[in-house]
Amino acid sequence: MARLGKRFVGQTQYRDYVILLLNVAPLAFRRRTTW
């Protein structure tokens, strides 16, 4: 049970990281083009 929970938490963190990356990538790209 603990192992399954740990794997689930790892997956959710990975998904959150991907979403964060997708949200930040356009801003970073836009900032790089403006600079």
mmCIF file of C-alpha atoms in Angstrom:
data_model
loop_
_atom_site.group_PDB
_atom_site.id
_atom_site.type_symbol
_atom_site.label_atom_id
_atom_site.label_comp_id
_atom_site.label_asym_id
_atom_site.label_seq_id
_atom_site.Cartn_x
_atom_site.Cartn_y
_atom_site.Cartn_z
ATOM 1 C CA MET A 1 0.000 0.000 0.000
ATOM 2 C CA ALA A 2 2.781 2.433 0.912
ATOM 3 C CA ARG A 3 4.705 1.530 -2.233
ATOM 4 C CA LEU A 4 1.634 2.138 -4.375
ATOM 5 C CA GLY A 5 1.064 5.517 -2.697
ATOM 6 C CA LYS A 6 4.688 6.455 -3.249
ATOM 7 C CA ARG A 7 4.447 5.612 -6.945
ATOM 8 C CA PHE A 8 1.215 7.601 -7.234
ATOM 9 C CA VAL A 9 2.809 10.646 -5.582
ATOM 10 C CA GLY A 10 5.785 10.366 -7.930
ATOM 11 C CA GLN A 11 3.502 10.282 -10.966
ATOM 12 C CA THR A 12 1.472 13.275 -9.790
ATOM 13 C CA GLN A 13 4.664 15.254 -9.153
ATOM 14 C CA TYR A 14 5.894 14.360 -12.660
ATOM 15 C CA ARG A 15 2.583 15.459 -14.182
ATOM 16 C CA ASP A 16 2.643 18.716 -12.216
ATOM 17 C CA TYR A 17 6.224 19.318 -13.379
ATOM 18 C CA VAL A 18 5.220 18.760 -17.009
ATOM 19 C CA ILE A 19 2.253 21.124 -16.687
ATOM 20 C CA LEU A 20 4.463 23.729 -15.036
ATOM 21 C CA LEU A 21 7.014 23.363 -17.826
ATOM 22 C CA LEU A 22 4.307 23.779 -20.485
ATOM 23 C CA ASN A 23 3.030 26.900 -18.712
ATOM 24 C CA VAL A 24 6.488 28.453 -18.318
ATOM 25 C CA ALA A 25 7.936 27.508 -21.735
ATOM 26 C CA PRO A 26 5.890 30.085 -23.758
ATOM 27 C CA LEU A 27 6.794 32.869 -21.298
ATOM 28 C CA ALA A 28 10.499 31.978 -21.425
ATOM 29 C CA PHE A 29 10.369 31.758 -25.235
ATOM 30 C CA ARG A 30 8.609 35.123 -25.472
ATOM 31 C CA ARG A 31 11.070 36.708 -23.044
ATOM 32 C CA ARG A 32 14.005 35.297 -25.012
ATOM 33 C CA THR A 33 12.606 36.686 -28.271
ATOM 34 C CA THR A 34 11.974 40.121 -26.745
ATOM 35 C CA TRP A 35 15.474 40.340 -25.237
#
